[in-house]
Coordinates of C-alpha atoms and ligand atoms in Angstrom, one line a residue:
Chain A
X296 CA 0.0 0.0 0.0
X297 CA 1.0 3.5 -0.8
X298 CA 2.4 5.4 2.0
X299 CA 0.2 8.2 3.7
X300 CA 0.9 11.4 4.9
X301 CA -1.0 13.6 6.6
X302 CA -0.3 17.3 8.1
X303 CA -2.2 17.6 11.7
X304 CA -3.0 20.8 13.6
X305 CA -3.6 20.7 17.5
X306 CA -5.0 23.7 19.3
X307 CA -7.1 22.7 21.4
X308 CA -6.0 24.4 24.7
X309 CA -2.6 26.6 24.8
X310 CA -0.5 24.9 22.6
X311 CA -0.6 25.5 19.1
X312 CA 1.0 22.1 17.4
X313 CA 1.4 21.1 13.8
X314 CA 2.9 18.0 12.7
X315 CA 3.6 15.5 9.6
X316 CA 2.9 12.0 10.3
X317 CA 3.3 8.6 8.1
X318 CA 1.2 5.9 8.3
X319 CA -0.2 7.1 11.8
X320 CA 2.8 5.5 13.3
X321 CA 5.9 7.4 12.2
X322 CA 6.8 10.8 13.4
X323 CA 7.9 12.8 10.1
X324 CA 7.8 16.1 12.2
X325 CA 6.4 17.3 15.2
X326 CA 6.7 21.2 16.1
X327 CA 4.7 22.7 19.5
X328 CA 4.8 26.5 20.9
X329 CA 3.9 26.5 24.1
X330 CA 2.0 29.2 25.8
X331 CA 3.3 28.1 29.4
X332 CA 5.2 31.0 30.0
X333 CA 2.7 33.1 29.6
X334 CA -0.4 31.4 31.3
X335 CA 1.9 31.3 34.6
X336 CA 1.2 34.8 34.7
X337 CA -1.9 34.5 35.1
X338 CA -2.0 31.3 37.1
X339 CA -3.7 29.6 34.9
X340 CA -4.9 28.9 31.0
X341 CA -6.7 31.9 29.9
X342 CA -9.2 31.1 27.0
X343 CA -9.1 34.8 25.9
X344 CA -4.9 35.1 26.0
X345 CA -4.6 31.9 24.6
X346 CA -6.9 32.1 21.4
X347 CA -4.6 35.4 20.7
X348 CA -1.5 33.5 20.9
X349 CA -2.9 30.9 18.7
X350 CA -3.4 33.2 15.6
X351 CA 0.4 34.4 16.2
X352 CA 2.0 31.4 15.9
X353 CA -0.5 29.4 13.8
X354 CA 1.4 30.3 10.6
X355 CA 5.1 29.7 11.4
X356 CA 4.1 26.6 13.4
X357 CA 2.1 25.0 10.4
X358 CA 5.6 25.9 7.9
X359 CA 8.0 24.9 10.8
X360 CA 6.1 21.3 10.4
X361 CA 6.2 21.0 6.6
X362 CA 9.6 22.5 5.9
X363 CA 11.1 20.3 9.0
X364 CA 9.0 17.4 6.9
X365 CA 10.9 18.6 3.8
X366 CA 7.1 18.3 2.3
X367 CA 5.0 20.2 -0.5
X368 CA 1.2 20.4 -0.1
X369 CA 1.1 18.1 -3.0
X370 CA 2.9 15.3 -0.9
X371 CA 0.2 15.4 1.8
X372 CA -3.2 12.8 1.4
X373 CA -5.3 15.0 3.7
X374 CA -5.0 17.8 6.7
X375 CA -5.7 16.5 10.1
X376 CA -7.5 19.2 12.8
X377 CA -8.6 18.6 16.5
X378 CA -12.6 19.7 16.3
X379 CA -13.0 19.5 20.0
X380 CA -13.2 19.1 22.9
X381 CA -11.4 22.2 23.9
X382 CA -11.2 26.1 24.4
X383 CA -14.1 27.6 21.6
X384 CA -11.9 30.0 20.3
X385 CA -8.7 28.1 20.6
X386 CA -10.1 25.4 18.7
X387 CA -11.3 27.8 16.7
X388 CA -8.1 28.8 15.3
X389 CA -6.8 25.2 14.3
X390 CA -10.2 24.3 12.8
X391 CA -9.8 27.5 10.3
X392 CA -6.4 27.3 9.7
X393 CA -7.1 23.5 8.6
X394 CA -10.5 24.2 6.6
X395 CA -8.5 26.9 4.4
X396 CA -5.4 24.2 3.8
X397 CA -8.0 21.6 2.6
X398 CA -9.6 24.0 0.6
X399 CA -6.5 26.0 -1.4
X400 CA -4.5 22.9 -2.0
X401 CA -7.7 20.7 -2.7
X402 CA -7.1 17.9 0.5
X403 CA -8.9 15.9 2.1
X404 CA -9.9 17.3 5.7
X405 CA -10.2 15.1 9.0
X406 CA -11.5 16.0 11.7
X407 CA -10.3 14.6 15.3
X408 CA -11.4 14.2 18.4
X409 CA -8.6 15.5 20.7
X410 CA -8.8 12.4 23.6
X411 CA -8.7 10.0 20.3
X412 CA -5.2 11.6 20.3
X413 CA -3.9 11.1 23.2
X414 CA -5.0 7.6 23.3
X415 CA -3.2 6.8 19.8
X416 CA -0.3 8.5 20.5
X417 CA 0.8 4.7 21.7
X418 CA 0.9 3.4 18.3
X419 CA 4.3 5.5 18.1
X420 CA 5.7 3.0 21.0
X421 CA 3.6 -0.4 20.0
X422 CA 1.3 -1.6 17.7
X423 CA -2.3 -1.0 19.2
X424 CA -4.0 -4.8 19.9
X425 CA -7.3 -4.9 20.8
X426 CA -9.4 -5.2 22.1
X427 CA -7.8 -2.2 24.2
X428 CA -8.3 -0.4 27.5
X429 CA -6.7 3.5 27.9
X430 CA -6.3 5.4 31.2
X431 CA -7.0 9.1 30.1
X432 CA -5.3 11.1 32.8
X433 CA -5.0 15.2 32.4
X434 CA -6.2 18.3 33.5
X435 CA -9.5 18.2 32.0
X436 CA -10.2 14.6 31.8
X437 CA -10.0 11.3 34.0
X438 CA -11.5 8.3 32.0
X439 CA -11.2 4.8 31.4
X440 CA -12.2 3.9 27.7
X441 CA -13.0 0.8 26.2
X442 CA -12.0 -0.1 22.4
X443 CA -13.0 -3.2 20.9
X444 CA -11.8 -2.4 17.9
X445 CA -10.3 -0.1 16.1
X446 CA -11.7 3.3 16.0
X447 CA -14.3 2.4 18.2
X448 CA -14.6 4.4 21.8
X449 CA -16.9 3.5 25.0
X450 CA -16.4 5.1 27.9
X451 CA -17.0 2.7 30.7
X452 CA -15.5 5.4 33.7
X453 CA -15.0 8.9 34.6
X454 CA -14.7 11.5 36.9
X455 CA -17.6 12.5 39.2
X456 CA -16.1 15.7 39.8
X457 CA -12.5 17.1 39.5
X458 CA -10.2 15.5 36.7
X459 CA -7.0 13.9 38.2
X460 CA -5.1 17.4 36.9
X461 CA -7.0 19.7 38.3
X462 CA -6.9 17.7 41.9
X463 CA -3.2 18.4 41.3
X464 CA -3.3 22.0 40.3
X465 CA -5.7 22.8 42.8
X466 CA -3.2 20.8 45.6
X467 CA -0.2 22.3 44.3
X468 CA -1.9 25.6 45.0
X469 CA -3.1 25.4 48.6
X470 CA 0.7 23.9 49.4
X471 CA 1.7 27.5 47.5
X472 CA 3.4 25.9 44.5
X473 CA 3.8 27.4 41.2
X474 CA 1.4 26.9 38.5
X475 CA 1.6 23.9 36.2
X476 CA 0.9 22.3 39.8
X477 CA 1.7 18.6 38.8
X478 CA 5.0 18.5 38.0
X479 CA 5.5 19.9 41.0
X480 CA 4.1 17.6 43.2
X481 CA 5.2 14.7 41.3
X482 CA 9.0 16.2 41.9
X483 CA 8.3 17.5 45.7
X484 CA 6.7 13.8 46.5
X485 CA 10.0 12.1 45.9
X486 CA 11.6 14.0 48.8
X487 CA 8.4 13.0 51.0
X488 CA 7.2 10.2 52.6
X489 CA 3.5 8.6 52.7
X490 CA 2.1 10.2 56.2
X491 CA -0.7 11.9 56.3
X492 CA -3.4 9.9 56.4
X493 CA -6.2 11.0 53.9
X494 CA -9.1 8.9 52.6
X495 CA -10.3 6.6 49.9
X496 CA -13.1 8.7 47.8
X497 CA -16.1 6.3 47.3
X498 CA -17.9 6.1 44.1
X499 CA -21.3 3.8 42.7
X500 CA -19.8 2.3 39.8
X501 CA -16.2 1.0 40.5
X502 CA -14.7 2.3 37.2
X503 CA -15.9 6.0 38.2
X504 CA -13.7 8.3 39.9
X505 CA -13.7 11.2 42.3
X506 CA -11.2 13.5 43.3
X507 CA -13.1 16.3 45.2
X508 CA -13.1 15.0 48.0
X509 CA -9.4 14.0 48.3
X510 CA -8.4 17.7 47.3
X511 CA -10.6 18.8 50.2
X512 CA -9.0 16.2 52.7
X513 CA -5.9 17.7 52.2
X514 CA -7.2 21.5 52.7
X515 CA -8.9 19.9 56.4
X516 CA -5.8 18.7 57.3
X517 CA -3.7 21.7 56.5
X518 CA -6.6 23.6 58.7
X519 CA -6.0 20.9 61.1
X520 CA -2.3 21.3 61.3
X521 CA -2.4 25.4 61.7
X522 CA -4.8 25.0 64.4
X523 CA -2.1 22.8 66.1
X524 CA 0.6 24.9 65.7
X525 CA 2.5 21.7 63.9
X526 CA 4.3 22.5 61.3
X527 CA 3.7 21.4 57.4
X528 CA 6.0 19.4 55.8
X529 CA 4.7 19.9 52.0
X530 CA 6.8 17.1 50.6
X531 CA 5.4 14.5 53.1
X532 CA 1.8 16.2 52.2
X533 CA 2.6 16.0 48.6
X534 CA 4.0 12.6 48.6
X535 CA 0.7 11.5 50.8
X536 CA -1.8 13.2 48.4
X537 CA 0.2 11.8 45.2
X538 CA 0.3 7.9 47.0
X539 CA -3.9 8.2 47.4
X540 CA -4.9 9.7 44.2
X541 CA -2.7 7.4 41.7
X542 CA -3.8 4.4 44.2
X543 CA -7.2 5.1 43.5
X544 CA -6.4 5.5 39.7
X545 CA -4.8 2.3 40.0
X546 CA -7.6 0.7 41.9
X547 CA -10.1 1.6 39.0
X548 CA -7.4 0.2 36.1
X549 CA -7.4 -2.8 38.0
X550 CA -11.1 -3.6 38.3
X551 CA -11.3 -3.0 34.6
X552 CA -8.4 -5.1 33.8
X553 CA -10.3 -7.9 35.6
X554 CA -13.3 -7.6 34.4
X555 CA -12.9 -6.9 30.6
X556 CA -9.8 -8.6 30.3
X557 CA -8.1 -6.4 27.2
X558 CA -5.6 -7.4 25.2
X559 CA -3.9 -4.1 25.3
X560 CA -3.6 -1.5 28.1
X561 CA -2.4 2.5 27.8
X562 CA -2.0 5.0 29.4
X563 CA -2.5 8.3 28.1
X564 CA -2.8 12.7 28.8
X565 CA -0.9 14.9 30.4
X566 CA -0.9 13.0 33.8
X567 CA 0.5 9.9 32.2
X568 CA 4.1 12.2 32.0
X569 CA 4.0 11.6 36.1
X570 CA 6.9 9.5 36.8
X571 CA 5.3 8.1 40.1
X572 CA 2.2 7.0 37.7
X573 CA 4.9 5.3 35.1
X574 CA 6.5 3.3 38.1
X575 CA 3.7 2.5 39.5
X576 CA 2.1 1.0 35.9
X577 CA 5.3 -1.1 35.5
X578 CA 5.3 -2.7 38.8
X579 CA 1.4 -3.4 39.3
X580 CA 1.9 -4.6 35.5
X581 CA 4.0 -7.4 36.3
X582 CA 1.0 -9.5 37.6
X583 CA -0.5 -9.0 33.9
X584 CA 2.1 -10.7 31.7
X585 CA -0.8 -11.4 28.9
X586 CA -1.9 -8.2 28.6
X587 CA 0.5 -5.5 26.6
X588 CA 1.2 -2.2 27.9
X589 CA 2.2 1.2 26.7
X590 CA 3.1 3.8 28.3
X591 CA 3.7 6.7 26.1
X592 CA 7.3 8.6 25.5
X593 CA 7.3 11.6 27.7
X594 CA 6.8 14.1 24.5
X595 CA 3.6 13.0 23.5
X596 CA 1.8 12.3 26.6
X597 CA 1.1 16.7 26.8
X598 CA -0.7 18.1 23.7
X599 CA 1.0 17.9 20.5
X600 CA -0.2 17.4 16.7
X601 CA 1.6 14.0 15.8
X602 CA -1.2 12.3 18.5
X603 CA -4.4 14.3 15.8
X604 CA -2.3 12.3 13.5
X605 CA -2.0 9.1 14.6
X606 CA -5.5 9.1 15.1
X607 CA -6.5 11.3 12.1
X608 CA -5.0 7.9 10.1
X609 CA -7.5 5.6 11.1
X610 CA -10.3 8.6 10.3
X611 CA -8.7 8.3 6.9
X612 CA -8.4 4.8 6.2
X613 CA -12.3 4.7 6.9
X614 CA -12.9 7.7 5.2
X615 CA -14.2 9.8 7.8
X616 CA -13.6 13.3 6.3
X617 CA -15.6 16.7 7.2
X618 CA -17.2 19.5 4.5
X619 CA -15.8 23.3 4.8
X620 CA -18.0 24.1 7.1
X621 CA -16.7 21.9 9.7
X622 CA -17.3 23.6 13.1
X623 CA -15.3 23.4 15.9
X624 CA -17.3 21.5 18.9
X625 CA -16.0 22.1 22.5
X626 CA -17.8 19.4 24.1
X627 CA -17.3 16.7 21.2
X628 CA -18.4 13.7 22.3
X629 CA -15.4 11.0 22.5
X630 CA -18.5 8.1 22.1
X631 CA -19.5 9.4 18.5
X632 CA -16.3 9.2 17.2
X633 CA -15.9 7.1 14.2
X634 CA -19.9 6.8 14.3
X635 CA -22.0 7.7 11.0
Chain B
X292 CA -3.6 41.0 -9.8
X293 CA -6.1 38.8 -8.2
X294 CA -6.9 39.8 -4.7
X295 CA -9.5 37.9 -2.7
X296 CA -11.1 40.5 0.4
X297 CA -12.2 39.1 3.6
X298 CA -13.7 40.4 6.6
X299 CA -15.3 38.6 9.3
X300 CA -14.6 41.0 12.4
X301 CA -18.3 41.9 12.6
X302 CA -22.2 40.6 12.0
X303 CA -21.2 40.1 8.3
X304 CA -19.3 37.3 6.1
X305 CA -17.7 39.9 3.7
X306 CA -16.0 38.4 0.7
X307 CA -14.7 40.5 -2.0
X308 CA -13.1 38.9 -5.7
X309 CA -10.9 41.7 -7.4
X310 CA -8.8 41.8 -10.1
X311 CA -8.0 45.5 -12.4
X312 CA -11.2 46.3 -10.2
X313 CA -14.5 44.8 -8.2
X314 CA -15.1 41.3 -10.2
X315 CA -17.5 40.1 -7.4
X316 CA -18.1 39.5 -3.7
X317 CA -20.6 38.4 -0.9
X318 CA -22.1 39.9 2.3
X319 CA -23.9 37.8 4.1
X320 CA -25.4 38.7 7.2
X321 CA -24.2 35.6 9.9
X322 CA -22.9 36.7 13.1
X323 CA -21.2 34.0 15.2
X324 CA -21.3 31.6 12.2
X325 CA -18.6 32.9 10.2
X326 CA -16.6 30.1 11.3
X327 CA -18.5 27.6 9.4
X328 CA -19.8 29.8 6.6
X329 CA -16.1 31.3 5.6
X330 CA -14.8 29.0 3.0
X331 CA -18.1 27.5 1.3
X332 CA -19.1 31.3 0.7
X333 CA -15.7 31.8 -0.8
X334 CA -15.4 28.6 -2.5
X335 CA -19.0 29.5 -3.7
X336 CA -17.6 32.9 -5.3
X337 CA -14.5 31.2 -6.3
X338 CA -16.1 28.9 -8.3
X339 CA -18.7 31.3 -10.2
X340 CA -16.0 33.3 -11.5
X341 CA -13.2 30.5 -12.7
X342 CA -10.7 31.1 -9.6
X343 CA -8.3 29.0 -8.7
X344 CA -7.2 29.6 -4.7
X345 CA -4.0 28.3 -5.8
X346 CA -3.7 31.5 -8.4
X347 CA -4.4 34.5 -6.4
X348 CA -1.5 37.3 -6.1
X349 CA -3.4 38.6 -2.5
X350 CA -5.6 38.7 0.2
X351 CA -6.5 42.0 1.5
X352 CA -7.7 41.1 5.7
X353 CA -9.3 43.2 8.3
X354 CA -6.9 43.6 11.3
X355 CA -9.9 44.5 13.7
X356 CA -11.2 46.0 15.9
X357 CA -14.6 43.8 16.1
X358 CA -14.9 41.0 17.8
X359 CA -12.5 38.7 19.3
X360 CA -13.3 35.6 17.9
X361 CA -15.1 37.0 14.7
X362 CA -11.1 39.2 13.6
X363 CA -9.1 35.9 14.4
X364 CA -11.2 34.0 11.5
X365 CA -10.4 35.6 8.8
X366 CA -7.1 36.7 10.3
X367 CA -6.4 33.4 10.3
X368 CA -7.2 31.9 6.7
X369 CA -5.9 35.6 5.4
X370 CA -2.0 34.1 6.9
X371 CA -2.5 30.6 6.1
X372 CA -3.0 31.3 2.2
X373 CA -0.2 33.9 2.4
X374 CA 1.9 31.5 3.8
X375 CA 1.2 28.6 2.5
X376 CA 1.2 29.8 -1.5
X377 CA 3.3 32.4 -1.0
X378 CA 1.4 35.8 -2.2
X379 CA 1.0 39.6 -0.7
X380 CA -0.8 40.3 2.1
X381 CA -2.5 43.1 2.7
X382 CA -4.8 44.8 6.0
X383 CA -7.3 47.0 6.0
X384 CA -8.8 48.5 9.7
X385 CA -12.6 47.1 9.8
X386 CA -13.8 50.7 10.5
X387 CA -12.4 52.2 7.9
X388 CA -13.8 49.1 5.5
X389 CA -16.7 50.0 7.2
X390 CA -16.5 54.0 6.2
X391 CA -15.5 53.0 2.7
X392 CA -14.7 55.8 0.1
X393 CA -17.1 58.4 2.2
X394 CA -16.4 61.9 2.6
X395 CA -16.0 62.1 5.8
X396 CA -17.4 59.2 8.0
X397 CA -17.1 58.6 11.9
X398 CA -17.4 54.5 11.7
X399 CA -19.5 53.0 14.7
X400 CA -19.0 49.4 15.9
X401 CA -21.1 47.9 19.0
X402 CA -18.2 47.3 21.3
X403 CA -20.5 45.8 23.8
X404 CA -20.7 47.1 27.9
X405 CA -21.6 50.1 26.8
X406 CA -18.2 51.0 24.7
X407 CA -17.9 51.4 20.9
X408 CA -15.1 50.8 18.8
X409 CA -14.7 54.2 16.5
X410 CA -13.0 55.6 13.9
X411 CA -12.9 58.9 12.0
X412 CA -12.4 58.6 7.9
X413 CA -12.0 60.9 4.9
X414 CA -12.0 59.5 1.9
X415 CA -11.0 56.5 3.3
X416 CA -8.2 58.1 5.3
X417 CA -7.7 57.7 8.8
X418 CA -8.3 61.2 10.9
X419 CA -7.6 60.1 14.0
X420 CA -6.7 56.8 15.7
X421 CA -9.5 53.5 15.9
X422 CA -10.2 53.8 19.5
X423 CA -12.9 52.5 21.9
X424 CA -15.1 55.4 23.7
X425 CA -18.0 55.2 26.3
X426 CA -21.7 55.4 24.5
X427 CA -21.4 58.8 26.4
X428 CA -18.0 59.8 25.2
X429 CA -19.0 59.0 21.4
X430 CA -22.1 61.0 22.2
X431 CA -20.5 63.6 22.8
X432 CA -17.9 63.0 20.0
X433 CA -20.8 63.2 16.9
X434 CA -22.2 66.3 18.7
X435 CA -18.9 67.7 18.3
X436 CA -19.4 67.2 14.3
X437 CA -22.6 67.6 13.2
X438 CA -21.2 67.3 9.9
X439 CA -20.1 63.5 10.0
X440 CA -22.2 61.1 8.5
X441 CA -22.2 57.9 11.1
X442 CA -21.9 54.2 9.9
X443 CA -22.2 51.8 11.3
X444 CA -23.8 50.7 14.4
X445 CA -25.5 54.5 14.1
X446 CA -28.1 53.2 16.8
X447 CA -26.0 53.2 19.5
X448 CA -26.1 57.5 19.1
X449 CA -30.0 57.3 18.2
X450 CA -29.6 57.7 14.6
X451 CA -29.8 54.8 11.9
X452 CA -27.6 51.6 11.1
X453 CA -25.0 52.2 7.4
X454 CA -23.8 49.3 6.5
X455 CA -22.6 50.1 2.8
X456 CA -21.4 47.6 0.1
X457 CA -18.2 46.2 2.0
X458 CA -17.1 43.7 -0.4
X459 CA -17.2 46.6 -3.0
X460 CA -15.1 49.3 -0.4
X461 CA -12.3 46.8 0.1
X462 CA -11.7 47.9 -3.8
X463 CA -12.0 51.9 -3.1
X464 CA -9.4 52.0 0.0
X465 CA -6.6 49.9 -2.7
X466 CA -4.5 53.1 -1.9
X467 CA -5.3 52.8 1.6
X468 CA -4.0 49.0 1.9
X469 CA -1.4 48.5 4.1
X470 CA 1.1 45.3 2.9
X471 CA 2.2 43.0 5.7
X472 CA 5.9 42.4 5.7
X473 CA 5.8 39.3 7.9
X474 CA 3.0 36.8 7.9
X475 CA 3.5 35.7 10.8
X476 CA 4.3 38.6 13.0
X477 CA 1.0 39.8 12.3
X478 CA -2.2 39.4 14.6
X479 CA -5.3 41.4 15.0
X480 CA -5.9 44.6 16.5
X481 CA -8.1 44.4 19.2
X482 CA -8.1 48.0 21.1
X483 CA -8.6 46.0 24.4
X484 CA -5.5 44.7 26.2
X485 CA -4.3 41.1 27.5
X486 CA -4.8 42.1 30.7
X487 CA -8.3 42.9 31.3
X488 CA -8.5 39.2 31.7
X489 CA -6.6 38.7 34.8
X490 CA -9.9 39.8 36.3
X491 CA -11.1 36.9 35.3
X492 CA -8.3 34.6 36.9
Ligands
ZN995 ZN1 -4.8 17.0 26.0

C-alpha cells in the first residue's frame, strides 16, 4: 500500500501544534509553541490570552512542520484538525487554519477528536491490539475507555467531579506551589514520605472516579495542622496526596483489567508524564504478563499534533472526512467518534 | 492582480473577488457563524467566476477591531494562504472598511458594555486613531461634528444603522492598503488589552 501522509494541527488548549505524520505511526515532524510561560502569569490557562497566541504562531508553526517534513502540499493525502473538545476560540483557530489548507491545496480534511489523540499516540511506542483499554489522565479529563476495535470508543469510567489534573493543580496551590501544579508535586513527592493519612473517595460504579473529596482532605488537614501549631511538611503532604490519588487510579485500572480482560492497556494525557504513575504502571503490570502495555514517551503524553495524526490515520483509512463548514465542537463527544 | 477581500470581524461574512477592479463579492449577514460559513461562501464565489485559490496574487484582511473571535477568522485563513502559496498580504482597519470611500465618516461598531469601537475617515483616510469610547463619550464626540455622516452601528447615538457595500469598499481604500511584511508577525488589533482578563483569573 502506498504510503500516507497527513499534516495535523492541535489547538485545542494553549499549545498550538502542527505536525507530519506517516502511516499514523511514524513521526515525520512534530513542532509545538507553548503558551506556558505566559499562562503562569496568570495562574492559569486563559481562554481569551490563549486564542490570541494561537493566531500568532498558527502560521510559522504550520511551515515549521512541513519545511522540517521537507514536504509540499502536493505530498500530503489529507489535513488532520482537533474539532474539539477544547477552548471555543482556541479550537477555533486550528479548525480554520485546517479548513483553508484543505480548501486552497484541494485535501482531504479530517476531523479529530482530541482524547482520540492522546489515546493513539501509543501506536508510536507499539502496535495498538485490541481489544484495548486506555487510562485518560489530564487536567481536564480522568477516563477509562473501552475499544473493541479499532476506532471504536466506550467510555466505561469517569470522573464525578475534578479531573486527576485539576486535583493536582488545585493541591499544588493550597501547598503555594507554582502553576503547572503537577509537575510539582510529582518532583516535591520524591523527597516526602506517605504520612498523612487522607481517605479513599467512594464512588457507585467501581470504574468512576472522584477527586473532590481528596483535594478537600488535604485542605482539612492543612486547617487541622495550623490549628495545632504543627508545622507542614509539603513534601510528606505532597507525597501523601500523590500515593492516594494514583492508588485510586490504580484501583479503578485494575477492576477494569479484571473484568474486561483487554488485550492491550495505555496510558494516556498529560498526567501519564507523572513519573510516580509510570512506576507505579510497570510494577502493578507485572501481575498481567498477557496483557501489553504502553506507556507513552514523555513528549507525547502533553498536547501535540503527531497524537491528531495518529488518530487522524485511522479517520482516513475509513474515510471519515468533514465538508468546509466543519465547526469546531467544544464538548465533542469522545462516544461518537468514528460513528455515522 | 487577483486579490481575494475578507472580513469577518463583525455581524457580516464579507467576501470581495478583485482583479483591475471589483469582479465580485458576498455579504452575508451571519454573526457567530462565520466560522463555518467562511470558506463555502468563498469557495462558492471562487467557483462562479473561474478562480483557482491556488492563483491568487493577494488577500487584503481586516486587522480589527470587532470581535475577538469573529477578527481571528479571517485573520487566520488571510495568513495561512499567504503563507502557505506564497502571495501579498495586505490589511485594512474594519472601521475604515466600514466607512468606505465616504467623505468624511465617523465608523461605529457595537463594542459591547456600553463602549464602541470608532474611527474617524476621509475619503477613506484615517483622521484620527481607531479607538474605543463610552456610549457617552461618542455621544459627545458626533455632537462635536454635526457634519459627520455615522456608519455603522448609528443606533448606539439614536440615529440609523449604514452598512454600505463592504465587499465593494475593500476595492475603493486599494491606496489605503497596508502590505504585511511578515506573515507571521501579524495578529489582530483588538483595542482591548491582554490584561483585562486577569480579572477573570
Ligand atoms: Zn490534551
Amino acid at each position: 500500500m502506498k504510503d500516507v501522509y497527513l499534516l495535523a494541527i492541535e489547538s485545542s488548549c494553549d499549545e498550538t501544534a502542527a505536525s507530519v505524520v506517516k502511516n499514523g505511526d511514524t513521526i515525520v515532524s512534530s513542532i509545538v509553541s507553548s503558551q506556558i510561560d505566559v499562562h503562569k502569569r496568570f495562574g492559569g490557562v486563559v481562554p481569551e490570552v490563549a486564542s490570541r497566541i494561537h493566531v500568532e504562531n498558527v502560521s510559522w508553526v504550520i511551515r515549521e512542520a512541513m519545511e522540517q517534513a521537507d514536504m509540499k502540499y502536493s505530498d500530503l493525502d489529507g489535513i488532520c484538525v482537533t474539532q474539539g473538545p477544547g477552548l471555543i476560540g482556541s479550537l477555533h483557530v486550528g479548525v480554520q487554519a485546517a479548513k483553508t489548507l484543505a480548501y486552497v491545496h484541494d485535501l482531504p480534511l479530517i476531523p479529530v477528536h482530541h482524547i482520540s489523540g492522546h489515546i493513539y499516540a501509543n501506536q508510536f511506542v507499539d502496535p495498538i491490539t485490541y481489544p484495548m483499554l486506555a487510562l485518560v489522565v489530564s487536567g481536564g479529563h480522568t477516563e477509562l475507555v473501552w475499544m473493541k476495535e479499532e476506532y471504536s470508543f466506550e467510555i466505561i469510567g469517569t470522573t464525578q467531579d475534578d479531573a486527576v489534573g485539576e486535583a493536582y493543580d488545585k493541591v499544588a496551590r493550597v501547598l503555594g506551589l507554582p502553576y503547572p501544579g503537577g509537575p510539582q508535586i510529582d518532583r516535591l513527592a520524591k523527597e516526602g514520605t506517605n504520612r498523612y493519612p487522607l481517605p479513599k473517595p467512594h464512588t457507585e460504579n467501581p470504574t468512576d472516579f472522584s477527586f473532590s473529596g481528596l483535594k478537600s482532605a488535604v485542605i482539612q488537614s492543612l486547617q487541622r495542622l495550623e490549628r495545632r501549631n504543627e508545622e507542614l511538611n509539603k513534601a510528606d503532604m505532597a507525597c501523601s496526596f500523590q500515593e492516594a490519588a494514583l492508588g485510586e487510579l490504580w484501583n479503578r485500572v485494575e477492576y477494569a483489567l479484571n473484568e474486561y480482560k483487554p488485550a492491550h492497556f495505555v496510558i494516556a494525557g498529560g498526567v501519564a508524564a507523572n513519573s510516580r504513575l509510570r512506576q507505579l504502571i510497570t510494577e502493578n503490570m507485572k501481575a498481567y504478563p498477557d496483557i501489553t502495555y504502553t506507556i507513552p514517551p514523555l513528549k507525547y503524553c502533553t498536547d501535540n499534533a503527531a497524537m491528531i495524526g495518529a488518530s487522524g490515520y485511522h479517520a482516513y483509512t475509513k474515510g471519515i472526512f468533514a465538508s468546509e463548514d466543519l465547526g469546531a465542537k467544544p464538548s465533542l463527544d469522545l462516544e461518537q467518534v468514528g460513528k455515522f | 492582480m487577483k486579490i481575494v477581500g475578507m472580513d469577518t470581524s463583525y455581524q457580516y461574512l464579507n467576501i470581495a473577488l478583485l482583479d483591475e477592479g471589483y469582479v465580485d463579492g458576498c455579504m452575508v449577514s451571519c454573526f457567530k457563524q462565520q466560522s463555518e460559513w467562511m470558506i463555502p461562501k468563498w469557495k462558492e464565489l471562487m467557483d462562479r467566476n473561474g478562480w483557482n485559490p491556488k492563483e491568487i496574487d493577494g488577500i487584503v484582511v481586516t486587522q480589527g477591531p470587532g470581535s475577538y473571535t469573529g477578527v481571528r477568522i479571517a485573520m487566520t485563513v488571510a495568513k495561512m494562504v499567504a503563507s502557505s502559496i506564497g502571495c501579498k498580504l495586505y490589511t485594512v482597519s474594519s472601521l475604515q472598511l466600514l466607512a468606505g470611500n465616504c467623505d468624511h465618516a465617523i465608523a461605529v461598531m457595537d463594542a459591547r458594555g456600553k463602549r464602541a469601537y470608532v474611527g474617524e475617515y476621509k475619503n477613506g483616510k484615517a483622521m484620527k486613531e481607531d479607538c474605543i469610547l463610552t456610549l457617552e463619550e461618542l455621544l459627545a464626540y458626533v455632537n462635536a461634528n454635526p457634519d459627520v455622516t455615522v456608519v455603522g452601528d448609528g443606533h448606539l447615538v439614536g440615529k440609523e444603522d449604514v452598512f454600505g457595500n463592504m465587499p465593494k469598499q475593500f476595492d475603493l481604500l486599494r491606496s489605503e492598503w497596508k502590505e504585511v511584511t511578515d506573515i507571521d508577525d501579524l495578529c489582530p488589533k483588538y483595542l482591548k488589552d491582554n490584561d483585562e482578563y486577569l480579572v477573570n483569573v
